[in-house]
mmCIF file of C-alpha atoms in Angstrom:
data_model
loop_
_atom_site.group_PDB
_atom_site.id
_atom_site.type_symbol
_atom_site.label_atom_id
_atom_site.label_comp_id
_atom_site.label_asym_id
_atom_site.label_seq_id
_atom_site.Cartn_x
_atom_site.Cartn_y
_atom_site.Cartn_z
ATOM 1 C CA ASN K 1 67.027 108.968 99.048
ATOM 2 C CA SER K 2 69.306 106.209 100.295
ATOM 3 C CA ASN K 3 73.064 106.395 100.217
ATOM 4 C CA VAL K 4 75.568 103.651 100.806
ATOM 5 C CA ASP K 5 77.475 104.300 104.032
ATOM 6 C CA SER K 6 81.109 104.819 103.026
ATOM 7 C CA ARG K 7 82.245 103.608 106.473
ATOM 8 C CA LEU K 8 81.311 100.056 105.410
ATOM 9 C CA TYR K 9 84.291 100.206 103.086
ATOM 10 C CA ASP K 10 87.122 100.658 105.548
ATOM 11 C CA LYS K 11 90.791 99.674 105.453
ATOM 12 C CA GLU K 12 90.020 96.165 106.711
ATOM 13 C CA TYR K 13 87.520 95.674 103.868
ATOM 14 C CA PHE K 14 90.086 96.652 101.228
ATOM 15 C CA GLU K 15 92.766 94.448 102.787
ATOM 16 C CA GLN K 16 90.565 91.391 102.277
ATOM 17 C CA THR K 17 88.537 91.903 99.114
ATOM 18 C CA ASP K 18 89.096 90.272 95.762
ATOM 19 C CA GLY K 19 92.543 90.952 94.365
ATOM 20 C CA ALA K 20 94.121 91.962 97.694
ATOM 21 C CA ASP K 21 96.521 89.029 97.556
ATOM 22 C CA TYR K 22 97.872 90.330 94.230
ATOM 23 C CA PHE K 23 97.800 93.998 95.261
ATOM 24 C CA TYR K 24 99.870 93.563 98.404
ATOM 25 C CA LYS K 25 102.511 91.654 96.407
ATOM 26 C CA GLY K 26 102.712 94.540 93.913
ATOM 27 C CA GLU K 27 100.981 92.524 91.199
ATOM 28 C CA ILE K 28 97.822 93.099 89.160
ATOM 29 C CA ALA K 29 94.963 90.603 89.523
ATOM 30 C CA PRO K 30 93.995 88.866 86.253
ATOM 31 C CA LYS K 31 90.486 90.350 86.280
ATOM 32 C CA PHE K 32 91.933 93.855 86.003
ATOM 33 C CA LEU K 33 94.160 92.836 83.109
ATOM 34 C CA ARG K 34 91.134 91.293 81.363
ATOM 35 C CA ALA K 35 89.176 94.514 81.878
ATOM 36 C CA ILE K 36 91.922 96.575 80.268
ATOM 37 C CA LYS K 37 92.002 94.212 77.304
ATOM 38 C CA ALA K 38 88.199 94.359 76.985
ATOM 39 C CA GLY K 39 88.332 98.155 76.951
ATOM 40 C CA ALA K 40 90.775 98.234 74.016
ATOM 41 C CA LEU K 41 92.884 100.807 75.833
ATOM 42 C CA THR K 42 95.278 102.853 73.734
ATOM 43 C CA GLN K 43 98.309 104.893 74.765
ATOM 44 C CA GLY K 44 97.516 108.372 76.137
ATOM 45 C CA GLN K 45 93.784 107.915 76.650
ATOM 46 C CA LYS K 46 92.159 109.806 79.499
ATOM 47 C CA VAL K 47 90.453 107.196 81.655
ATOM 48 C CA LEU K 48 88.247 107.311 84.744
ATOM 49 C CA ASP K 49 88.179 104.445 87.244
ATOM 50 C CA ILE K 50 84.978 104.816 89.293
ATOM 51 C CA GLY K 51 85.128 102.921 92.579
ATOM 52 C CA CYS K 52 88.906 102.627 92.320
ATOM 53 C CA GLY K 53 89.284 101.121 95.799
ATOM 54 C CA ARG K 54 92.938 100.373 96.561
ATOM 55 C CA GLY K 55 93.920 101.572 93.094
ATOM 56 C CA ASP K 56 94.548 98.151 91.517
ATOM 57 C CA LEU K 57 92.949 98.965 88.167
ATOM 58 C CA THR K 58 94.007 102.620 88.270
ATOM 59 C CA ILE K 59 97.659 101.567 88.519
ATOM 60 C CA ALA K 60 97.280 98.885 85.831
ATOM 61 C CA LEU K 61 95.692 101.429 83.476
ATOM 62 C CA ALA K 62 98.550 103.885 84.037
ATOM 63 C CA ARG K 63 101.098 101.111 83.434
ATOM 64 C CA SER K 64 99.279 100.471 80.139
ATOM 65 C CA GLY K 65 99.855 104.078 79.084
ATOM 66 C CA ALA K 66 96.621 105.801 80.097
ATOM 67 C CA ASN K 67 96.241 109.024 82.052
ATOM 68 C CA VAL K 68 93.958 107.918 84.850
ATOM 69 C CA VAL K 69 91.709 109.474 87.452
ATOM 70 C CA GLY K 70 90.633 107.084 90.201
ATOM 71 C CA VAL K 71 87.518 107.998 92.159
ATOM 72 C CA ASP K 72 86.246 106.389 95.326
ATOM 73 C CA TYR K 73 83.633 107.280 97.929
ATOM 74 C CA SER K 74 85.621 105.669 100.744
ATOM 75 C CA LYS K 75 88.185 107.787 102.573
ATOM 76 C CA ASP K 76 90.145 104.642 103.477
ATOM 77 C CA ALA K 77 90.273 103.493 99.845
ATOM 78 C CA VAL K 78 91.610 106.874 98.756
ATOM 79 C CA GLU K 79 94.276 106.784 101.484
ATOM 80 C CA ILE K 80 95.422 103.270 100.475
ATOM 81 C CA ALA K 81 95.572 104.231 96.797
ATOM 82 C CA LEU K 82 97.459 107.474 97.460
ATOM 83 C CA GLU K 83 99.957 105.713 99.726
ATOM 84 C CA THR K 84 100.618 103.031 97.113
ATOM 85 C CA ILE K 85 100.917 105.476 94.235
ATOM 86 C CA GLY K 86 103.250 107.656 96.312
ATOM 87 C CA LYS K 87 105.759 104.780 96.380
ATOM 88 C CA MET K 88 105.733 104.277 92.604
ATOM 89 C CA ASP K 89 108.116 105.523 89.952
ATOM 90 C CA GLU K 90 107.199 108.982 88.721
ATOM 91 C CA ASP K 91 106.674 107.817 85.126
ATOM 92 C CA ILE K 92 103.615 105.883 86.385
ATOM 93 C CA SER K 93 102.511 108.006 89.358
ATOM 94 C CA SER K 94 102.526 111.195 87.255
ATOM 95 C CA ARG K 95 99.751 109.711 85.098
ATOM 96 C CA ILE K 96 97.475 109.032 88.089
ATOM 97 C CA SER K 97 95.277 111.233 90.223
ATOM 98 C CA ILE K 98 92.964 110.004 92.969
ATOM 99 C CA VAL K 99 89.825 111.845 94.038
ATOM 100 C CA GLN K 100 87.399 111.163 96.864
ATOM 101 C CA SER K 101 83.958 111.667 95.388
ATOM 102 C CA ASP K 102 80.437 110.368 95.178
ATOM 103 C CA ALA K 103 79.979 108.635 91.813
ATOM 104 C CA THR K 104 76.557 110.251 91.425
ATOM 105 C CA ALA K 105 77.971 113.793 91.289
ATOM 106 C CA LEU K 106 81.335 113.852 89.547
ATOM 107 C CA ASP K 107 83.231 117.114 89.211
ATOM 108 C CA PHE K 108 84.431 116.601 85.643
ATOM 109 C CA SER K 109 83.741 118.386 82.378
ATOM 110 C CA ASN K 110 81.334 117.084 79.778
ATOM 111 C CA GLU K 111 82.913 114.612 77.351
ATOM 112 C CA GLU K 112 86.218 114.576 79.264
ATOM 113 C CA PHE K 113 87.052 110.841 79.259
ATOM 114 C CA ASP K 114 87.856 108.372 76.486
ATOM 115 C CA SER K 115 86.950 105.420 78.704
ATOM 116 C CA ILE K 116 85.290 104.840 82.047
ATOM 117 C CA TYR K 117 85.775 101.671 84.053
ATOM 118 C CA MET K 118 83.322 100.600 86.749
ATOM 119 C CA LEU K 119 84.622 97.344 88.164
ATOM 120 C CA ASP K 120 82.867 95.802 91.132
ATOM 121 C CA ILE K 121 80.947 98.933 92.113
ATOM 122 C CA VAL K 122 77.453 98.721 90.617
ATOM 123 C CA GLU K 123 76.381 95.971 93.007
ATOM 124 C CA HIS K 124 77.196 98.277 95.932
ATOM 125 C CA LEU K 125 74.841 101.076 94.835
ATOM 126 C CA TYR K 126 71.149 101.551 95.404
ATOM 127 C CA PRO K 127 69.087 101.714 92.175
ATOM 128 C CA GLN K 128 68.767 105.522 92.163
ATOM 129 C CA GLN K 129 72.494 105.926 92.841
ATOM 130 C CA LEU K 130 73.280 103.593 89.963
ATOM 131 C CA PHE K 131 70.954 105.524 87.652
ATOM 132 C CA ASP K 132 72.572 108.822 88.680
ATOM 133 C CA CYS K 133 76.061 107.357 88.246
ATOM 134 C CA PHE K 134 75.262 106.130 84.732
ATOM 135 C CA ALA K 135 73.854 109.571 83.898
ATOM 136 C CA GLU K 136 77.158 111.101 85.028
ATOM 137 C CA CYS K 137 79.087 108.583 82.920
ATOM 138 C CA PHE K 138 77.034 109.507 79.874
ATOM 139 C CA ARG K 139 77.724 113.199 80.515
ATOM 140 C CA ILE K 140 81.506 112.938 80.989
ATOM 141 C CA LEU K 141 82.238 110.229 78.402
ATOM 142 C CA LYS K 142 83.403 111.379 74.956
ATOM 143 C CA PRO K 143 81.261 110.415 71.974
ATOM 144 C CA ASN K 144 82.183 106.871 70.952
ATOM 145 C CA GLY K 145 83.901 106.416 74.336
ATOM 146 C CA SER K 146 83.788 103.135 76.225
ATOM 147 C CA LEU K 147 82.079 102.277 79.484
ATOM 148 C CA ILE K 148 83.389 99.000 80.873
ATOM 149 C CA VAL K 149 81.320 97.504 83.702
ATOM 150 C CA HIS K 150 82.052 94.399 85.732
ATOM 151 C CA THR K 151 79.981 93.222 88.662
ATOM 152 C CA SER K 152 80.867 90.882 91.441
ATOM 153 C CA PRO K 153 79.223 89.822 94.660
ATOM 154 C CA ASN K 154 78.468 92.447 97.291
ATOM 155 C CA ARG K 155 79.961 92.790 100.760
ATOM 156 C CA TRP K 156 77.681 90.132 102.270
ATOM 157 C CA TYR K 157 79.024 87.585 99.809
ATOM 158 C CA ASN K 158 82.625 88.693 100.374
ATOM 159 C CA ASP K 159 82.211 88.430 104.149
ATOM 160 C CA PHE K 160 80.206 85.195 104.337
ATOM 161 C CA GLY K 161 79.510 83.440 101.048
ATOM 162 C CA TYR K 162 83.040 83.342 99.687
ATOM 163 C CA PRO K 163 85.012 82.405 102.828
ATOM 164 C CA LEU K 164 82.440 79.898 104.090
ATOM 165 C CA TRP K 165 81.338 78.328 100.820
ATOM 166 C CA GLU K 166 83.185 79.157 97.595
ATOM 167 C CA ARG K 167 86.756 79.373 98.921
ATOM 168 C CA PRO K 168 86.690 75.894 100.535
ATOM 169 C CA ILE K 169 85.272 74.447 97.309
ATOM 170 C CA ASN K 170 87.993 76.222 95.276
ATOM 171 C CA ILE K 171 90.720 74.832 97.535
ATOM 172 C CA VAL K 172 89.440 71.283 97.083
ATOM 173 C CA ALA K 173 88.939 71.706 93.307
ATOM 174 C CA ASN K 174 92.393 73.236 92.870
ATOM 175 C CA ALA K 175 94.016 70.382 94.794
ATOM 176 C CA LEU K 176 91.982 67.780 92.951
ATOM 177 C CA PHE K 177 92.716 69.175 89.483
ATOM 178 C CA LYS K 178 96.237 70.398 90.332
ATOM 179 C CA GLN K 179 95.505 74.003 89.338
ATOM 180 C CA ASN K 180 95.296 77.433 90.913
#
């Protein structure tokens, strides 16, 4: 029974991962806005954000009118999210709660959520953890609810592949084609 070590996902990790440049400017990264659109979110839905990290998507969901619970395994992620949400207007922060939890054993009632978002988490889980997490999603998702999943590269790619390979190529392509 393998478990991902939550200490891998420390404050430094969350300060550098995808979307951090938007987050620390108080903006929402485009991928989170696309995820909300894909989930056909409606006002007042109860939504779960598994692997909420800094709270990027959790905050965007609340701004879109949802009542959101963000869950993350990492103590540092939970602290960053809580600190950020604590500085927000009450009309948004009152619709958000953050919980530190293992995604394979969620303390929620059956059929509690209208939608569940799992953005950039599945690639961080071992196969049995992913199976157990999906079983939990099935249990806590309302009938006809939505499960929105997005995957991205794992920590190895974020630490080595992107900065040493993809980012330099993006910089050159953006300059060449005059785009961002």
